[in-house]
Coordinates of C-alpha atoms in Angstrom, one line a residue:
Chain Y
M1 CA -53.9 -4.9 25.5
L2 CA -51.1 -6.3 23.3
P3 CA -52.3 -7.7 20.0
E4 CA -52.8 -11.4 19.7
S5 CA -50.3 -11.8 17.0
T6 CA -47.6 -10.5 19.4
L7 CA -48.7 -13.0 22.1
L8 CA -48.7 -15.8 19.7
T9 CA -45.2 -15.0 18.5
L10 CA -44.0 -15.2 22.0
A11 CA -46.1 -18.2 23.1
D12 CA -45.4 -20.3 20.0
T13 CA -41.7 -19.5 20.3
C14 CA -41.7 -20.7 23.8
L15 CA -43.8 -23.8 23.2
I16 CA -41.7 -24.9 20.3
S17 CA -38.3 -24.2 21.9
G18 CA -39.7 -26.0 25.0
H19 CA -40.7 -29.0 23.0
R20 CA -37.3 -29.1 21.3
L21 CA -35.6 -29.0 24.7
S22 CA -38.0 -31.8 26.0
E23 CA -36.7 -34.1 23.3
W24 CA -33.5 -34.5 25.3
C25 CA -35.3 -35.8 28.4
G26 CA -33.7 -39.2 29.1
H27 CA -31.0 -38.8 26.4
G28 CA -28.8 -36.0 28.0
P29 CA -25.0 -36.2 28.0
A30 CA -24.9 -36.6 31.8
L31 CA -27.6 -37.1 34.4
E32 CA -27.2 -33.7 36.0
E33 CA -27.4 -32.1 32.6
D34 CA -30.5 -34.0 31.7
I35 CA -32.2 -32.7 34.7
A36 CA -31.0 -29.1 34.2
L37 CA -32.0 -29.0 30.5
T38 CA -35.5 -30.4 31.4
N39 CA -35.9 -27.4 33.8
T40 CA -35.5 -25.0 30.9
A41 CA -37.9 -27.1 28.9
L42 CA -40.5 -26.9 31.7
D43 CA -39.9 -23.1 32.1
A44 CA -40.5 -22.5 28.3
I45 CA -43.6 -24.8 28.2
G46 CA -44.9 -23.0 31.3
Q47 CA -44.4 -19.6 29.6
A48 CA -46.2 -20.8 26.6
R49 CA -49.1 -22.1 28.6
A50 CA -49.5 -18.8 30.5
L51 CA -49.5 -16.8 27.3
L52 CA -51.8 -19.2 25.4
Q53 CA -54.3 -19.2 28.4
V54 CA -54.5 -15.4 28.0
V55 CA -55.0 -15.6 24.2
A56 CA -57.6 -18.3 24.7
A57 CA -59.5 -16.3 27.3
R58 CA -59.5 -13.2 25.2
R59 CA -61.0 -15.1 22.2
S60 CA -64.8 -14.6 21.7
P61 CA -66.1 -17.1 22.4
A62 CA -63.3 -18.3 24.7
I63 CA -61.4 -21.4 23.7
T64 CA -58.7 -23.4 25.5
E65 CA -54.8 -23.4 25.6
D66 CA -54.9 -26.9 24.1
A67 CA -57.1 -25.9 21.2
L68 CA -54.4 -23.3 20.4
A69 CA -51.5 -25.7 20.8
Y70 CA -53.0 -28.9 19.4
L71 CA -55.7 -27.8 16.7
R72 CA -54.1 -25.0 15.0
E73 CA -52.5 -25.7 11.6
P74 CA -48.7 -25.4 11.5
A75 CA -49.1 -22.5 9.1
Q76 CA -50.8 -20.6 11.8
F77 CA -48.0 -20.8 14.2
A78 CA -46.0 -17.7 14.7
N79 CA -42.8 -18.9 16.3
L80 CA -39.4 -17.5 15.6
A81 CA -37.6 -19.9 13.1
L82 CA -34.8 -20.3 15.5
A83 CA -36.9 -22.0 18.0
A84 CA -37.8 -24.9 15.7
A85 CA -34.3 -25.7 14.6
P86 CA -33.5 -29.3 15.3
N87 CA -31.4 -30.4 18.1
T88 CA -28.8 -32.1 15.9
D89 CA -26.2 -32.3 18.8
Y90 CA -25.7 -30.7 22.1
A91 CA -23.8 -27.7 20.6
H92 CA -26.8 -26.9 18.4
T93 CA -29.1 -27.1 21.4
V94 CA -26.9 -25.0 23.6
L95 CA -26.4 -22.3 20.9
R96 CA -30.1 -22.2 20.1
S97 CA -30.8 -21.7 23.9
L98 CA -28.2 -19.0 24.1
L99 CA -29.4 -17.0 21.1
L100 CA -33.1 -17.2 22.1
A101 CA -32.6 -16.6 25.7
A102 CA -30.4 -13.6 25.0
W103 CA -33.3 -12.2 23.0
L104 CA -36.1 -13.1 25.4
V105 CA -34.4 -11.6 28.4
P106 CA -34.6 -8.0 27.3
V107 CA -38.1 -8.8 25.7
W108 CA -39.5 -10.0 29.0
D109 CA -37.8 -7.2 30.9
A110 CA -39.5 -4.6 28.8
L111 CA -42.9 -6.4 28.9
G112 CA -42.6 -6.5 32.7
H113 CA -43.6 -2.8 32.5
S114 CA -46.4 -3.3 29.9
S115 CA -49.7 -1.7 30.6
D116 CA -51.2 -5.2 29.6
H117 CA -51.1 -6.4 33.2
D118 CA -51.8 -10.1 32.4
I119 CA -48.7 -10.0 30.2
A120 CA -46.6 -7.9 32.6
A121 CA -47.3 -10.6 35.3
I122 CA -46.2 -13.4 33.1
A123 CA -43.1 -11.5 31.9
G124 CA -41.9 -10.8 35.4
N125 CA -41.5 -14.5 36.1
A126 CA -40.4 -15.4 32.6
A127 CA -37.5 -12.8 32.7
K128 CA -36.0 -14.7 35.7
E129 CA -36.4 -18.0 33.9
A130 CA -34.9 -16.7 30.7
R131 CA -31.9 -15.4 32.7
V132 CA -31.4 -19.0 34.0
Q133 CA -31.5 -20.4 30.6
R134 CA -29.2 -17.9 29.2
R135 CA -26.7 -18.5 32.0
H136 CA -26.9 -22.2 31.6
A137 CA -26.4 -22.0 27.9
R138 CA -23.6 -19.5 28.1
Q139 CA -21.7 -21.8 30.5
W140 CA -21.8 -24.7 28.0
W141 CA -21.1 -22.4 25.1
V142 CA -17.8 -21.3 26.8
R143 CA -17.0 -25.0 27.5
F144 CA -17.5 -26.0 23.9
G145 CA -15.6 -23.0 22.4
D146 CA -12.8 -23.4 24.9
G147 CA -12.9 -27.2 25.4
T148 CA -11.6 -29.8 23.0
A149 CA -10.9 -29.6 19.3
E150 CA -14.1 -31.7 18.7
S151 CA -16.3 -29.5 20.9
R152 CA -15.1 -26.4 19.0
R153 CA -15.7 -28.0 15.7
R154 CA -19.2 -28.8 16.8
A155 CA -19.7 -25.3 18.2
E156 CA -18.6 -23.9 14.7
A157 CA -21.0 -26.1 12.9
A158 CA -23.8 -25.0 15.2
V159 CA -22.9 -21.3 14.4
A160 CA -23.0 -22.1 10.6
A161 CA -26.4 -23.7 11.1
L162 CA -28.2 -21.4 13.4
W163 CA -26.6 -17.9 13.0
P164 CA -28.5 -17.2 9.7
L165 CA -31.8 -17.7 11.6
T166 CA -31.0 -14.7 13.9
G167 CA -31.6 -12.4 11.0
E168 CA -35.2 -12.7 11.9
L169 CA -34.8 -11.1 15.4
S170 CA -34.4 -7.6 14.0
A171 CA -37.7 -7.8 12.1
V172 CA -39.8 -8.6 15.3
R173 CA -42.0 -5.7 16.5
I174 CA -43.6 -5.8 19.9
P175 CA -45.8 -2.8 20.8
G176 CA -44.2 -0.8 23.7
V177 CA -40.9 -2.6 23.4
D178 CA -37.9 -0.7 21.9
P179 CA -36.6 -3.0 19.2
D180 CA -33.2 -1.2 19.1
A181 CA -32.8 -1.7 22.9
V182 CA -33.7 -5.4 22.6
L183 CA -31.2 -6.0 19.8
S184 CA -28.5 -4.0 21.6
A185 CA -28.9 -6.1 24.7
W186 CA -29.0 -9.3 22.6
W187 CA -25.7 -8.3 20.9
D188 CA -24.1 -7.5 24.2
A189 CA -25.1 -10.9 25.7
V190 CA -24.1 -12.9 22.6
Q191 CA -20.8 -11.1 22.1
D192 CA -19.8 -11.6 25.7
A193 CA -20.5 -15.3 25.6
F194 CA -18.7 -15.8 22.2
A195 CA -15.7 -13.7 23.6
E196 CA -15.5 -15.9 26.7
A197 CA -15.8 -19.0 24.5
T198 CA -12.9 -17.6 22.2
M199 CA -15.3 -18.1 19.4
P200 CA -15.3 -15.5 16.4
L201 CA -18.5 -13.5 16.4
P202 CA -20.2 -13.4 13.0
T203 CA -21.5 -10.3 11.5
A204 CA -25.2 -9.5 11.7
A205 CA -27.3 -12.0 9.8
P206 CA -29.4 -10.6 6.9
P207 CA -33.2 -11.0 7.0
L208 CA -34.4 -14.6 6.8
S209 CA -34.2 -15.8 3.2
G210 CA -37.2 -17.5 1.6
E211 CA -35.3 -20.7 1.5
L212 CA -34.5 -20.6 5.3
A213 CA -38.1 -19.6 6.0
A214 CA -39.3 -22.7 4.1
Q215 CA -36.9 -24.8 5.9
A216 CA -38.0 -23.5 9.2
A217 CA -41.6 -24.2 8.2
Q218 CA -40.7 -27.8 7.5
W219 CA -39.2 -28.1 10.9
R220 CA -42.2 -26.8 12.6
H221 CA -44.5 -28.9 10.4
A222 CA -42.7 -32.1 11.4
L223 CA -42.5 -31.1 15.1
L224 CA -46.3 -30.3 15.3
G225 CA -47.1 -33.4 13.4
E226 CA -45.6 -35.5 16.3
M227 CA -46.8 -33.1 19.1
Q228 CA -50.5 -32.9 17.8
S229 CA -50.7 -36.5 16.7
L230 CA -52.6 -38.1 19.6
A231 CA -54.8 -35.1 20.3
R232 CA -55.9 -35.0 16.7
Q233 CA -56.8 -38.7 16.6
H234 CA -59.4 -38.1 19.3
P235 CA -61.4 -34.9 18.4
G236 CA -63.2 -33.5 21.4
A237 CA -61.6 -35.9 23.9
R238 CA -60.4 -34.5 27.3
W239 CA -57.2 -35.8 28.7
Chain T
M1 CA -39.6 -46.3 40.2
Y2 CA -37.9 -49.3 41.6
T3 CA -35.8 -52.2 40.9
Q4 CA -37.8 -55.4 41.6
A5 CA -36.9 -57.8 44.2
I6 CA -34.0 -59.5 42.2
D7 CA -30.6 -60.1 43.5
V8 CA -31.0 -58.8 46.9
G9 CA -29.3 -61.7 48.6
P10 CA -25.8 -61.5 50.0
V11 CA -23.1 -61.5 47.3
D12 CA -20.9 -63.7 49.4
A13 CA -22.8 -66.0 51.8
T14 CA -19.6 -67.1 53.5
A15 CA -18.6 -63.6 54.3
S16 CA -22.0 -62.9 55.8
R17 CA -21.6 -65.6 58.4
S18 CA -18.3 -63.9 59.5
T19 CA -18.3 -63.6 63.3
T20 CA -15.5 -61.1 63.9
P21 CA -16.0 -58.9 67.0
Q22 CA -16.6 -56.0 64.7
D23 CA -19.3 -57.9 62.9
D24 CA -21.0 -58.8 66.2
E25 CA -21.1 -55.2 67.1
F26 CA -22.5 -54.5 63.6
L27 CA -25.3 -56.9 64.1
K28 CA -26.1 -55.6 67.5
R29 CA -26.4 -52.2 66.0
I30 CA -28.7 -53.5 63.4
A31 CA -30.8 -55.2 66.3
R32 CA -31.0 -51.9 68.0
D33 CA -32.4 -50.4 64.7
E34 CA -29.4 -48.0 64.5
K35 CA -28.5 -46.6 61.1
I36 CA -25.2 -47.7 59.6
E37 CA -23.3 -44.7 58.0
P38 CA -20.5 -44.7 55.4
Q39 CA -17.7 -44.4 57.9
D40 CA -19.0 -47.2 60.1
P41 CA -17.5 -50.7 60.2
M42 CA -19.6 -53.1 58.1
P43 CA -19.2 -56.7 56.8
E44 CA -17.8 -56.8 53.3
A45 CA -20.9 -58.8 52.1
Y46 CA -23.3 -56.2 53.5
R47 CA -21.3 -53.4 51.6
K48 CA -21.4 -55.3 48.4
T49 CA -25.0 -56.4 48.7
L50 CA -25.9 -52.8 49.2
I51 CA -23.9 -51.6 46.3
R52 CA -25.6 -54.1 44.1
Q53 CA -29.1 -53.3 45.3
I54 CA -28.7 -49.5 45.3
S55 CA -27.1 -49.5 41.9
Q56 CA -29.8 -51.7 40.4
H57 CA -32.3 -49.4 41.8
A58 CA -30.4 -46.4 40.3
H59 CA -30.1 -48.1 36.9
S60 CA -33.9 -48.8 37.0
E61 CA -34.6 -45.1 37.6
V62 CA -32.4 -44.0 34.7
V63 CA -33.6 -46.7 32.3
G64 CA -37.1 -46.0 33.4
M65 CA -36.9 -42.6 32.0
L66 CA -37.0 -44.1 28.5
P67 CA -40.4 -45.8 28.2
E68 CA -42.3 -42.8 29.5
G69 CA -39.9 -40.2 27.9
G70 CA -41.0 -41.4 24.5
W71 CA -44.5 -39.9 25.1
I72 CA -43.3 -36.4 26.3
T73 CA -43.4 -35.2 22.6
R74 CA -46.8 -36.6 22.0
A75 CA -48.6 -35.9 25.4
P76 CA -52.2 -34.9 24.3
S77 CA -52.5 -31.7 26.4
L78 CA -50.0 -29.1 27.6
K79 CA -50.8 -29.9 31.3
R80 CA -50.0 -33.6 30.7
K81 CA -46.9 -32.7 28.8
E82 CA -45.6 -30.6 31.7
I83 CA -46.5 -33.2 34.2
L84 CA -44.9 -36.1 32.3
L85 CA -41.7 -34.0 31.7
A86 CA -41.5 -33.2 35.4
K87 CA -42.1 -36.8 36.3
V88 CA -39.4 -38.2 34.0
Q89 CA -37.1 -35.5 35.3
D90 CA -37.8 -36.8 38.8
E91 CA -36.8 -40.3 37.8
G92 CA -33.5 -38.9 36.7
G93 CA -33.2 -37.2 40.0
H94 CA -33.8 -40.4 41.8
G95 CA -31.1 -42.0 39.8
L96 CA -28.8 -39.2 40.8
Y97 CA -29.5 -39.6 44.6
L98 CA -29.2 -43.3 44.4
Y99 CA -25.8 -43.3 42.4
S100 CA -24.6 -40.9 45.1
A101 CA -25.8 -43.1 47.9
A102 CA -24.0 -46.1 46.3
E103 CA -20.8 -43.9 46.0
T104 CA -20.7 -43.6 49.7
L105 CA -19.9 -47.3 49.8
G106 CA -16.7 -46.9 47.8
V107 CA -17.7 -47.3 44.3
S108 CA -17.7 -44.7 41.4
R109 CA -20.7 -43.8 39.3
A110 CA -18.6 -44.5 36.2
E111 CA -18.0 -48.1 37.3
L112 CA -21.7 -48.6 38.0
I113 CA -22.7 -47.2 34.6
D114 CA -20.1 -49.3 33.0
A115 CA -21.6 -52.4 34.6
L116 CA -25.1 -51.4 33.4
H117 CA -23.9 -50.8 29.8
S118 CA -21.9 -54.0 29.6
G119 CA -24.9 -56.0 30.8
K120 CA -23.4 -57.0 34.0
A121 CA -25.8 -55.1 36.2
K122 CA -29.4 -55.6 36.1
Y123 CA -32.4 -53.1 36.2
S124 CA -36.1 -53.6 36.8
S125 CA -37.4 -55.8 34.0
I126 CA -40.7 -53.8 34.0
F127 CA -39.0 -51.2 31.8
N128 CA -38.4 -53.8 29.1
Y129 CA -42.1 -53.6 28.2
E130 CA -43.4 -51.4 25.5
T131 CA -45.3 -48.2 26.1
A132 CA -47.5 -48.6 23.0
T133 CA -50.3 -46.1 24.0
W134 CA -50.9 -42.9 26.0
A135 CA -52.8 -45.0 28.5
D136 CA -49.6 -46.8 29.3
I137 CA -48.3 -43.5 30.8
G138 CA -51.3 -43.6 33.2
T139 CA -50.9 -47.3 34.0
I140 CA -47.2 -47.0 34.6
G141 CA -47.9 -44.2 37.2
W142 CA -50.9 -46.0 38.8
L143 CA -49.6 -49.6 38.8
V144 CA -45.9 -49.5 38.3
D145 CA -45.3 -46.6 40.5
G146 CA -47.9 -47.8 42.9
A147 CA -46.1 -51.1 43.2
A148 CA -42.8 -49.2 43.6
I149 CA -44.2 -47.3 46.5
M150 CA -45.2 -50.6 48.3
N151 CA -41.6 -51.8 47.8
Q152 CA -40.0 -48.5 48.7
V153 CA -41.7 -47.3 51.8
P154 CA -40.1 -50.1 53.9
L155 CA -36.7 -49.0 52.4
C156 CA -37.0 -45.6 54.2
R157 CA -36.3 -47.7 57.3
C158 CA -33.4 -49.5 55.7
S159 CA -30.4 -50.0 58.0
Y160 CA -28.0 -48.0 55.7
G161 CA -28.4 -44.3 56.3
P162 CA -27.7 -42.8 53.0
Y163 CA -30.0 -45.2 51.2
A164 CA -32.9 -44.8 53.7
R165 CA -32.6 -41.0 53.5
A166 CA -32.6 -41.0 49.7
M167 CA -35.7 -43.2 49.8
I168 CA -37.7 -40.8 51.9
R169 CA -37.4 -38.2 49.2
I170 CA -38.0 -40.6 46.5
C171 CA -41.2 -42.0 48.1
K172 CA -42.6 -38.5 48.4
E173 CA -42.2 -38.0 44.6
E174 CA -43.4 -41.4 43.8
S175 CA -46.5 -40.7 45.6
F176 CA -47.1 -37.8 43.2
H177 CA -46.3 -40.1 40.2
Q178 CA -48.7 -42.6 41.3
R179 CA -51.5 -40.1 41.8
Q180 CA -50.9 -38.5 38.3
G181 CA -50.9 -42.0 36.8
F182 CA -54.2 -42.7 38.4
D183 CA -55.6 -39.3 37.3
I184 CA -54.7 -40.1 33.7
V185 CA -56.4 -43.5 33.9
R186 CA -59.5 -42.0 35.6
T187 CA -59.8 -39.3 33.0
L188 CA -59.6 -41.9 30.2
C189 CA -62.2 -44.1 31.9
Q190 CA -64.5 -41.1 32.1
G191 CA -63.8 -40.2 28.5
T192 CA -64.9 -41.5 25.1
P193 CA -65.5 -45.2 24.6
E194 CA -62.1 -45.3 22.6
Q195 CA -60.3 -43.7 25.6
K196 CA -61.8 -46.2 28.0
A197 CA -60.9 -49.1 25.7
M198 CA -57.4 -47.7 25.6
A199 CA -57.2 -47.8 29.4
Q200 CA -58.5 -51.4 29.6
E201 CA -56.1 -52.6 26.9
S202 CA -53.2 -51.0 28.8
I203 CA -54.2 -52.6 32.1
N204 CA -54.5 -56.0 30.3
R205 CA -50.8 -55.7 29.3
W206 CA -49.4 -54.3 32.5
W207 CA -51.1 -56.1 35.3
W208 CA -49.0 -59.2 35.4
P209 CA -45.7 -57.6 34.7
T210 CA -46.5 -55.2 37.7
L211 CA -47.1 -58.2 40.0
M212 CA -43.8 -59.7 38.9
M213 CA -42.1 -56.5 40.0
F214 CA -42.3 -57.8 43.7
G215 CA -40.0 -60.7 42.7
P216 CA -40.2 -64.4 43.2
H217 CA -42.4 -66.1 45.8
D218 CA -40.9 -66.1 49.3
A219 CA -40.3 -69.9 49.0
D220 CA -38.2 -69.2 46.0
S221 CA -36.2 -66.3 47.5
P222 CA -33.5 -68.1 49.5
H223 CA -31.7 -64.8 50.4
T224 CA -34.5 -62.9 51.9
G225 CA -33.6 -64.1 55.4
Q226 CA -30.1 -62.5 55.3
A227 CA -31.4 -59.3 53.8
T228 CA -33.9 -59.1 56.5
A229 CA -31.3 -59.9 59.2
W230 CA -29.3 -57.1 58.0
G231 CA -32.2 -54.6 58.0
I232 CA -32.1 -54.2 54.2
K233 CA -35.3 -56.0 53.5
R234 CA -38.3 -55.3 55.9
I235 CA -41.2 -57.2 54.3
T236 CA -41.2 -60.3 52.1
N237 CA -42.0 -60.3 48.4
D238 CA -45.3 -62.1 48.8
D239 CA -46.5 -59.9 51.7
L240 CA -45.8 -56.8 49.6
R241 CA -47.5 -58.2 46.5
Q242 CA -50.5 -59.1 48.6
K243 CA -50.7 -55.6 50.0
F244 CA -50.5 -54.1 46.5
V245 CA -53.2 -56.4 45.2
D246 CA -55.5 -55.6 48.1
V247 CA -55.1 -51.9 47.5
T248 CA -55.4 -51.9 43.7
V249 CA -58.4 -54.2 43.2
P250 CA -61.0 -51.7 44.7
Q251 CA -59.3 -48.9 42.7
A252 CA -59.8 -50.9 39.5
E253 CA -63.4 -51.5 40.4
F254 CA -63.9 -47.8 41.1
L255 CA -62.5 -47.1 37.6
G256 CA -64.7 -49.8 35.9
L257 CA -61.7 -51.6 34.7
T258 CA -61.4 -55.4 34.7
L259 CA -58.1 -56.9 35.9
P260 CA -57.1 -59.7 33.6
D261 CA -57.1 -62.6 36.1
P262 CA -60.1 -64.9 36.1
D263 CA -58.9 -66.4 39.4
L264 CA -58.9 -63.0 41.2
K265 CA -61.4 -63.1 44.1
W266 CA -61.9 -62.1 47.6
N267 CA -60.9 -64.7 50.2
A268 CA -63.0 -63.9 53.3
A269 CA -61.0 -66.5 55.4
R270 CA -57.7 -64.9 54.7
G271 CA -59.0 -61.4 54.5
H272 CA -57.2 -60.8 51.2
Y273 CA -57.7 -61.2 47.5
D274 CA -56.4 -64.4 45.9
I275 CA -54.7 -64.2 42.5
G276 CA -53.9 -66.6 39.8
R277 CA -50.7 -68.2 38.8
I278 CA -47.9 -65.7 37.8
N279 CA -46.0 -66.7 34.8
W280 CA -42.6 -66.9 36.1
D281 CA -41.2 -68.2 32.8
E282 CA -42.0 -64.8 31.3
F283 CA -40.4 -63.1 34.3
R284 CA -37.1 -65.0 33.9
R285 CA -37.1 -64.5 30.2
V286 CA -37.5 -60.8 30.5
V287 CA -34.9 -60.5 33.4
N288 CA -32.5 -62.5 31.3
G289 CA -32.6 -60.2 28.4
D290 CA -35.4 -61.5 26.1
G291 CA -38.2 -59.1 26.9
P292 CA -40.0 -57.0 24.3
C293 CA -37.6 -53.9 24.7
N294 CA -34.5 -55.1 26.5
A295 CA -32.3 -54.4 23.4
E296 CA -33.9 -51.1 22.6
R297 CA -33.6 -49.8 26.2
M298 CA -29.8 -50.7 26.4
H299 CA -29.2 -49.3 22.9
D300 CA -30.8 -46.0 23.9
R301 CA -28.9 -45.7 27.1
V302 CA -25.6 -46.5 25.6
K303 CA -26.2 -44.2 22.6
A304 CA -27.0 -41.3 25.0
F305 CA -23.8 -42.0 27.0
D306 CA -21.6 -42.3 24.0
D307 CA -23.2 -39.3 22.2
G308 CA -22.6 -37.2 25.3
A309 CA -18.9 -38.2 25.7
W310 CA -17.6 -35.2 23.8
V311 CA -19.8 -33.0 25.9
R312 CA -18.3 -34.3 29.1
D313 CA -14.8 -34.2 27.6
A314 CA -15.3 -30.6 26.7
A315 CA -16.4 -29.8 30.2
A316 CA -13.3 -31.4 31.7
A317 CA -10.9 -29.9 29.2
H318 CA -12.3 -26.4 29.8
A319 CA -12.1 -26.9 33.6
A320 CA -8.5 -28.0 33.3
K321 CA -7.7 -24.9 31.1
A322 CA -9.5 -22.5 33.5
A323 CA -7.7 -24.0 36.4
A324 CA -4.4 -23.6 34.7
R325 CA -5.1 -20.0 33.9
Y326 CA -6.2 -19.4 37.5
A327 CA -3.0 -20.9 38.8
T328 CA -0.9 -18.4 36.6
S329 CA -3.3 -15.5 37.0
P330 CA -5.8 -15.7 40.0
D331 CA -7.7 -12.7 38.5
T332 CA -8.9 -15.0 35.7
R333 CA -12.5 -16.0 35.7
I334 CA -12.8 -19.7 36.3
A335 CA -16.3 -20.3 35.2
A336 CA -18.7 -18.3 33.1

C-alpha cells in the first residue's frame, strides 16, 4: 500500500487546485469556457474525494473524507504549492492547470500500474481526466502566447509568478514511480506547449525557497479558511 | 431556473392582429399543434416576443449562477461541493442552449448580452435576493427550482421548436436540481437545532419571492391571451402558482417547516390551498431594479464579461493568425 503521506500529497493537490478552479464558476470569460473549466474543477475534486476516501478508510479507527478535508489544520495539508496559487487572471489559471496537469498525467499513468489496487483504479480514470485538463490548458496557453500583445503580456506575468513554484516538482517522491521519468514527461509536455505558444521556456526552477514556501502556506491558509468556515461553525453536524 | 412571467406579451400588439394569408396559415399550424421552426414564416410580433422571452430566460440562467455560485467555495462537505458545482454549471449550460435557441430567430448572443448589461433586458428578479446562508442553497433548489419546473414543463410543448426542445433537456436537469435542494433542506431539518433553524429562517425569506416568480395575477396579465393563442404560454400564472402551492405545502409539513403565511389553509370547496395576499409592491420594486442585490448581480456579470474581453480577443487573434498561416502553408497546425 502506498504511504498515507503520498496519498495526501496527491489528494490535497487535487482538492486545492479543484477549489481554485471552482472559484471561476459563474465568472468565466465566456459561457462555454465557464462550463469547460468547471468540468476540470469537478474532475479534480472528484480525484481528491476518491483518494481521501481511501485514506479515511485506512485510518484506524476509520474517519471520513470530510473530516480530512474540513477539519485538518492548514499546516497538515500536503498539497504542491503550485495548486494553491491564486487565480489572478485567466492566464495564471491556465498556466497553473498546464503545469500541474503536465505533471499529473505521468504520475497517474505510473500509478495506474501500482500494486496498491485502490490507487491504481483511481489513477486509471484520473489519467484520462488529467489529459483533458492538460489539453484544455495547452490550447489556451497557445492562444495567449500567440494571441494579442495583451494576452502575451499576461502570459509572461503568469510565467514570472508561477514558474518558480515548479521547483518543488523535482523534490516529490512517490514510491513505485520513477521521478526522472515523470520530470522528463513534464518537460516534454511543457516545452511543446511553450513552443507552440511562441513563449520562451525558462530554465529549470531551483527548489522552493523558504520565502515562496511561506507564501504558498499563506495562500493555502486563506483558501482553507474560506472552504472550512461553515463546516467548522457546526462541529459534528451532517450536511 | 426560469425567468418569471414578466413581459411575455406581444411586443407589438398591432402586428399580432395582422391577417395576411401567411399569418392565417401560421395560426392554423398553431391550432394543429405543429411546431414552428426557424425557417418557417411567422408573424414579426411572434418572433420578437419569443426573442424577448427566450433571452430573458437565458439571462436568468446566467445571472442565476451568481447567488448559488457564491457558496461553492464554502459548501460544508465535499459531496455538496461537487453537487453544487455541477448544478451551477448546469445553469450555465441552460443559458447556452437558450441563447442558441434565441439565435435561431435572427439575433446574436452579443446583442442579447449587451441588452442585459445595459439594463434594457430583464431577468428573473428572484436572483436579486441574497443567499445569506447555506440553507438558501437548499431552499433555492427546493422552492425556486421547484417553481421553475412548474413554469417550464408546459414550455416543452411551446409552439416554437428550438425553445421547446431546449426546455425538454432543461426540465430534466431542473428536476435533479429540485431534488438536491429538497435533500439539503431535509438533511438540515433532521440535523442539529441550529441547522433546522437555519432552514426555517431561509424558508421565511424565500417563500413569498418564490410565489412572485409566477408573475402577476391573471387579471393583471393582459397579454396572456395572445401568448396562449400563439402556443407560447399554455397555463396561466395563477393556475401554475396554485399547482406549486398545492404540491409544496405537504412537503413543508413533511419537513416540519412552517410556511410564513398565516392565511395559508386548505379550502375543501376548491380542493386547493388558499394563500394570503402577495406583496406586489415588493415584486415591482425588485423587477424595476431596487431589490436587495440587483446592483451587485449586474456588477458581477459585467465585470466577468469585461475581465474576459482580453481572453476572447486572444482567441480570435490566434484563430486569425492560424488561419492565415494555414492559407499560406496548409501543413501548419491550426489548433493546438
